[in-house]
Every structure is written in C-alpha cells, then in structure tokens.
mmCIF file of C-alpha atoms in Angstrom:
data_model
loop_
_atom_site.group_PDB
_atom_site.id
_atom_site.type_symbol
_atom_site.label_atom_id
_atom_site.label_comp_id
_atom_site.label_asym_id
_atom_site.label_seq_id
_atom_site.Cartn_x
_atom_site.Cartn_y
_atom_site.Cartn_z
ATOM 1 C CA MET A 1145 116.810 90.413 110.761
ATOM 2 C CA TYR A 1146 113.216 90.523 111.999
ATOM 3 C CA ARG A 1147 113.498 87.052 113.507
ATOM 4 C CA LEU A 1148 116.730 88.052 115.214
ATOM 5 C CA ASN A 1149 114.942 91.092 116.703
ATOM 6 C CA ILE A 1150 112.233 88.795 118.059
ATOM 7 C CA TYR A 1151 114.839 86.593 119.748
ATOM 8 C CA ILE A 1152 116.751 89.544 121.200
ATOM 9 C CA GLY A 1153 113.585 91.360 122.314
ATOM 10 C CA SER A 1154 112.102 88.238 123.905
ATOM 11 C CA GLY A 1155 115.376 87.462 125.644
ATOM 12 C CA ALA A 1156 115.668 91.003 126.973
ATOM 13 C CA VAL A 1157 112.103 91.002 128.307
ATOM 14 C CA LEU A 1158 112.489 87.558 129.878
ATOM 15 C CA LEU A 1159 115.849 88.393 131.477
ATOM 16 C CA ALA A 1160 114.534 91.723 132.777
ATOM 17 C CA LEU A 1161 111.404 90.152 134.261
ATOM 18 C CA VAL A 1162 113.482 87.483 136.010
ATOM 19 C CA GLY A 1163 115.704 90.261 137.348
ATOM 20 C CA LEU A 1164 112.787 92.391 138.488
ATOM 21 C CA PHE A 1165 110.790 89.682 140.198
ATOM 22 C CA LEU A 1166 113.470 87.225 141.376
ATOM 23 C CA TRP A 1167 116.910 88.810 141.560
ATOM 24 C CA VAL A 1168 116.094 92.289 142.914
ATOM 25 C CA PRO A 1169 113.836 91.122 145.788
ATOM 26 C CA GLN A 1170 116.245 88.324 146.776
ATOM 27 C CA ASP A 1171 119.512 90.262 146.523
ATOM 28 C CA THR A 1172 118.768 93.751 147.807
ATOM 29 C CA GLY A 1173 118.608 94.602 151.472
ATOM 30 C CA THR A 1174 116.230 97.537 151.196
ATOM 31 C CA GLY A 1175 113.374 98.675 148.978
ATOM 32 C CA LEU A 1176 113.377 101.378 146.327
ATOM 33 C CA ILE A 1177 113.291 104.295 148.771
ATOM 34 C CA VAL A 1178 114.311 104.132 152.440
ATOM 35 C CA HIS A 1179 112.795 106.346 155.150
ATOM 36 C CA VAL A 1180 114.825 106.452 158.368
ATOM 37 C CA ARG A 1181 114.136 109.114 160.993
ATOM 38 C CA ARG A 1182 112.530 111.547 158.527
ATOM 39 C CA GLN A 1183 115.512 111.121 156.185
ATOM 40 C CA VAL A 1184 114.811 109.869 152.670
ATOM 41 C CA SER A 1185 117.518 107.807 150.916
ATOM 42 C CA ILE A 1186 117.829 105.742 147.789
ATOM 43 C CA GLY A 1187 117.383 102.054 148.551
ATOM 44 C CA ASP A 1188 119.504 99.215 147.216
ATOM 45 C CA ALA A 1189 116.762 98.107 144.830
ATOM 46 C CA LEU A 1190 116.253 101.428 142.983
ATOM 47 C CA ALA A 1191 119.091 101.294 140.442
ATOM 48 C CA PRO A 1192 118.593 97.679 139.320
ATOM 49 C CA THR A 1193 114.814 98.195 139.191
ATOM 50 C CA ILE A 1194 115.215 101.202 136.892
ATOM 51 C CA ALA A 1195 117.722 99.317 134.731
ATOM 52 C CA PHE A 1196 115.501 96.240 134.386
ATOM 53 C CA THR A 1197 112.439 98.395 133.682
ATOM 54 C CA LEU A 1198 114.290 100.157 130.866
ATOM 55 C CA MET A 1199 115.385 96.760 129.599
ATOM 56 C CA VAL A 1200 111.752 95.596 129.477
ATOM 57 C CA ILE A 1201 110.761 98.750 127.581
ATOM 58 C CA GLY A 1202 113.599 98.257 125.095
ATOM 59 C CA GLY A 1203 112.737 94.608 124.570
ATOM 60 C CA VAL A 1204 109.050 95.375 124.024
ATOM 61 C CA LEU A 1205 109.911 98.145 121.561
ATOM 62 C CA LEU A 1206 112.135 95.730 119.672
ATOM 63 C CA LEU A 1207 109.339 93.161 119.589
ATOM 64 C CA ILE A 1208 106.759 95.556 118.181
ATOM 65 C CA GLU A 1209 109.106 97.096 115.632
ATOM 66 C CA GLN A 1210 108.201 96.121 112.085
ATOM 67 C CA ARG A 1211 111.136 95.638 109.736
ATOM 68 C CA LYS A 1212 110.827 95.754 105.978
ATOM 69 C CA HIS A 1213 114.164 94.034 105.516
ATOM 70 C CA THR A 1214 114.377 90.351 106.311
ATOM 71 C CA SER A 1215 118.026 90.113 105.369
ATOM 72 C CA THR A 1216 120.444 88.780 107.971
ATOM 73 C CA GLU A 1217 123.511 90.339 106.347
ATOM 74 C CA VAL A 1218 125.673 92.395 108.652
ATOM 75 C CA GLU A 1219 127.022 95.550 107.057
ATOM 76 C CA LEU A 1220 130.376 97.151 107.822
ATOM 77 C CA ALA A 1221 128.622 100.451 108.576
ATOM 78 C CA SER A 1222 126.932 98.920 111.611
ATOM 79 C CA PHE A 1223 130.340 98.062 113.092
ATOM 80 C CA PHE A 1224 131.520 101.652 112.580
ATOM 81 C CA HIS A 1225 128.330 102.963 114.148
ATOM 82 C CA THR A 1226 128.764 100.670 117.144
ATOM 83 C CA GLY A 1227 132.402 101.756 117.467
ATOM 84 C CA ALA A 1228 131.341 105.408 117.374
ATOM 85 C CA LEU A 1229 128.700 104.748 120.071
ATOM 86 C CA VAL A 1230 131.305 103.092 122.279
ATOM 87 C CA ALA A 1231 133.678 106.032 121.703
ATOM 88 C CA VAL A 1232 130.966 108.541 122.686
ATOM 89 C CA ILE A 1233 130.199 106.578 125.869
ATOM 90 C CA VAL A 1234 133.892 106.301 126.778
ATOM 91 C CA LEU A 1235 134.393 110.038 126.173
ATOM 92 C CA GLY A 1236 131.322 110.833 128.282
ATOM 93 C CA LEU A 1237 132.521 108.617 131.134
ATOM 94 C CA LEU A 1238 136.006 110.162 131.006
ATOM 95 C CA LEU A 1239 134.473 113.633 131.152
ATOM 96 C CA MET A 1240 132.210 112.545 133.988
ATOM 97 C CA ARG A 1241 135.173 111.240 135.945
ATOM 98 C CA HIS A 1242 137.773 113.951 135.283
ATOM 99 C CA ALA A 1243 135.935 117.205 134.442
ATOM 100 C CA GLY A 1244 135.386 118.269 138.063
ATOM 101 C CA PRO A 1245 138.966 117.708 139.231
ATOM 102 C CA GLY A 1246 140.261 119.138 135.937
ATOM 103 C CA LEU A 1247 138.191 122.295 136.340
ATOM 104 C CA LEU A 1248 139.487 122.612 139.899
ATOM 105 C CA LEU A 1249 143.083 122.478 138.611
ATOM 106 C CA VAL A 1250 142.283 125.293 136.184
ATOM 107 C CA ALA A 1251 140.616 127.281 138.988
ATOM 108 C CA GLU A 1252 143.689 126.777 141.192
ATOM 109 C CA GLU A 1253 145.920 128.184 138.447
ATOM 110 C CA PHE A 1254 143.853 131.384 138.484
ATOM 111 C CA GLY A 1255 143.877 131.523 142.283
ATOM 112 C CA ALA A 1256 140.150 130.874 142.662
ATOM 113 C CA THR A 1257 140.587 128.113 145.224
ATOM 114 C CA ASP A 1258 143.362 126.275 147.018
ATOM 115 C CA THR A 1259 141.652 123.190 148.375
ATOM 116 C CA GLU A 1260 141.380 119.641 147.120
ATOM 117 C CA TYR A 1261 138.483 118.275 145.089
ATOM 118 C CA ARG A 1262 137.374 115.819 147.759
ATOM 119 C CA LEU A 1263 136.446 118.713 150.046
ATOM 120 C CA LEU A 1264 134.468 120.513 147.310
ATOM 121 C CA ARG A 1265 132.660 117.578 145.723
ATOM 122 C CA GLU A 1266 129.393 118.323 147.598
ATOM 123 C CA THR A 1267 129.265 122.019 146.655
ATOM 124 C CA PHE A 1268 128.075 123.879 143.567
ATOM 125 C CA PRO A 1269 129.444 123.862 140.797
ATOM 126 C CA TRP A 1270 131.848 121.020 141.527
ATOM 127 C CA LYS A 1271 129.037 118.650 142.459
ATOM 128 C CA TYR A 1272 127.490 118.857 138.984
ATOM 129 C CA THR A 1273 130.400 119.548 136.607
ATOM 130 C CA GLY A 1274 131.413 116.006 135.681
ATOM 131 C CA TYR A 1275 127.909 114.567 135.714
ATOM 132 C CA PHE A 1276 126.574 117.405 133.562
ATOM 133 C CA LEU A 1277 129.370 117.416 130.962
ATOM 134 C CA GLY A 1278 129.489 113.627 130.744
ATOM 135 C CA GLY A 1279 125.707 113.331 130.544
ATOM 136 C CA VAL A 1280 125.384 115.968 127.816
ATOM 137 C CA THR A 1281 128.210 114.326 125.870
ATOM 138 C CA MET A 1282 126.683 110.859 126.048
ATOM 139 C CA ILE A 1283 123.072 111.864 125.389
ATOM 140 C CA GLY A 1284 123.887 114.442 122.723
ATOM 141 C CA GLY A 1285 126.547 112.271 121.122
ATOM 142 C CA MET A 1286 124.380 109.184 120.838
ATOM 143 C CA ALA A 1287 121.400 111.189 119.557
ATOM 144 C CA SER A 1288 123.619 112.941 116.996
ATOM 145 C CA LEU A 1289 125.035 109.622 115.822
ATOM 146 C CA SER A 1290 121.531 108.261 115.379
ATOM 147 C CA ALA A 1291 120.427 111.360 113.450
ATOM 148 C CA GLY A 1292 123.613 111.454 111.401
ATOM 149 C CA ARG A 1293 124.400 115.066 112.329
ATOM 150 C CA VAL A 1294 124.840 117.417 115.255
ATOM 151 C CA GLN A 1295 122.002 119.897 115.720
ATOM 152 C CA ALA A 1296 121.509 122.692 118.213
ATOM 153 C CA ARG A 1297 118.154 121.134 119.091
ATOM 154 C CA THR A 1298 119.865 117.853 119.992
ATOM 155 C CA VAL A 1299 122.333 119.646 122.261
ATOM 156 C CA LEU A 1300 119.523 121.564 123.966
ATOM 157 C CA ILE A 1301 117.596 118.335 124.512
ATOM 158 C CA ALA A 1302 120.720 116.681 125.949
ATOM 159 C CA ILE A 1303 121.175 119.625 128.326
ATOM 160 C CA ALA A 1304 117.518 119.502 129.397
ATOM 161 C CA VAL A 1305 117.558 115.735 129.943
ATOM 162 C CA THR A 1306 120.783 115.901 131.960
ATOM 163 C CA MET A 1307 119.420 118.713 134.102
ATOM 164 C CA GLY A 1308 116.209 116.724 134.550
ATOM 165 C CA LEU A 1309 118.202 113.707 135.720
ATOM 166 C CA ILE A 1310 120.091 115.891 138.168
ATOM 167 C CA ALA A 1311 116.785 117.248 139.491
ATOM 168 C CA LEU A 1312 115.311 113.749 139.828
ATOM 169 C CA VAL A 1313 118.324 112.055 141.345
ATOM 170 C CA ASP A 1314 120.115 114.722 143.353
ATOM 171 C CA VAL A 1315 117.557 117.246 144.564
ATOM 172 C CA PRO A 1316 115.307 114.929 146.659
ATOM 173 C CA PHE A 1317 118.209 113.332 148.521
ATOM 174 C CA ASP A 1318 120.428 115.397 150.812
ATOM 175 C CA ASP A 1319 123.122 112.775 151.336
ATOM 176 C CA LEU A 1320 123.534 111.623 147.723
ATOM 177 C CA LEU A 1321 126.660 112.277 145.694
ATOM 178 C CA LEU A 1322 126.237 112.190 141.930
ATOM 179 C CA PRO A 1323 128.683 109.935 140.110
ATOM 180 C CA PRO A 1324 131.656 109.914 140.206
ATOM 181 C CA ASN A 1325 131.955 112.152 143.266
ATOM 182 C CA GLY A 1326 131.482 109.250 145.676
ATOM 183 C CA ASP A 1327 134.801 107.821 144.461
ATOM 184 C CA TYR A 1328 136.939 110.722 145.689
#
C-alpha cells in the first residue's frame, strides 16, 4: 500500500505542477484577480490555480505519510466508505442546487414572497441558502465519516468553514454569484 501511495502522490504532484505552470497560463485569458475600472473580479485562472494547489498539497501529504501496513489487499469496508463519501457529496450538491428554490416555495406557501427565485438570488438569505446548506452537509458529512461518528464539534467546524468560504469568495466581489445561483 505504501508503494501505491508513492505512485499516487507523485502522480498527483506531477499532474498538478504541469497544470499550474503549463495549462493554467496557456488556457486562461486573465490572471487570478482582474482589476477593471476600480472593480475587482475573479479571473479565469483563480479556480484552477486553487484546485491544482490543493492537489499538490494532497500529493505531498500522501508522499510523506508513513504507513505501517505494506499490504496491497483491498477491503470491502473501503468500498462502503467510498460509496458513503460519494453519497454525502451528491446530497450536498443536491442541497446546494435546490435548497434556495425549495425554501422560496415554502416561503410562498406562507405568503412571505410572491416572486421567482431568479429575481431573489442576489439577496440575503436566498444568496447563501443553498451554498451554506450544501457546504455544511459536505464538510460535516465527510468529516463525520472520517471520524466514524457525528459530533457537535464537527458540525460547528463545518458551519465555520462554510461561513469562512462565503466570506472569502463572496464578500470581496460585488458581482459574484455563489454556486449554483449563476445557473438560474
């Protein structure tokens, strides 16, 4: 298993470095951040740069990890764990996509609003509903699966991380719509 980790970690680092230094500069039209007429926007290169940087970090962590087991046997439990991770991600993405419009339908039933979601997607709380619920579900769910149990601390950390991501991604940019609001 240790040798397999070396191959996977090396491959991840190599692929990420090629992406960072060859693909991103050649394929993106703008830099990481774009300044146009005192307006700050996210550039085309920001998302792939963050993704490749995280890939490098993951690959390096895998390379420096010391395993006591050298067995290459694959256990059935790892398949169930992977299936549970995929289920948590799918649930989080479904919440991210449908929580805002779903909450609006509930609000319409109580007479709180009578407009469509597309017109409200840039206003509080509609702007953050799907992103927040989906983010907390994915972060908290994956952390709970790794720990083997759900803890209040894990949920609080998931809430804090999601709110931190909202503050980092949404607050500095006036014209940015958090996912999936740009699709409506």
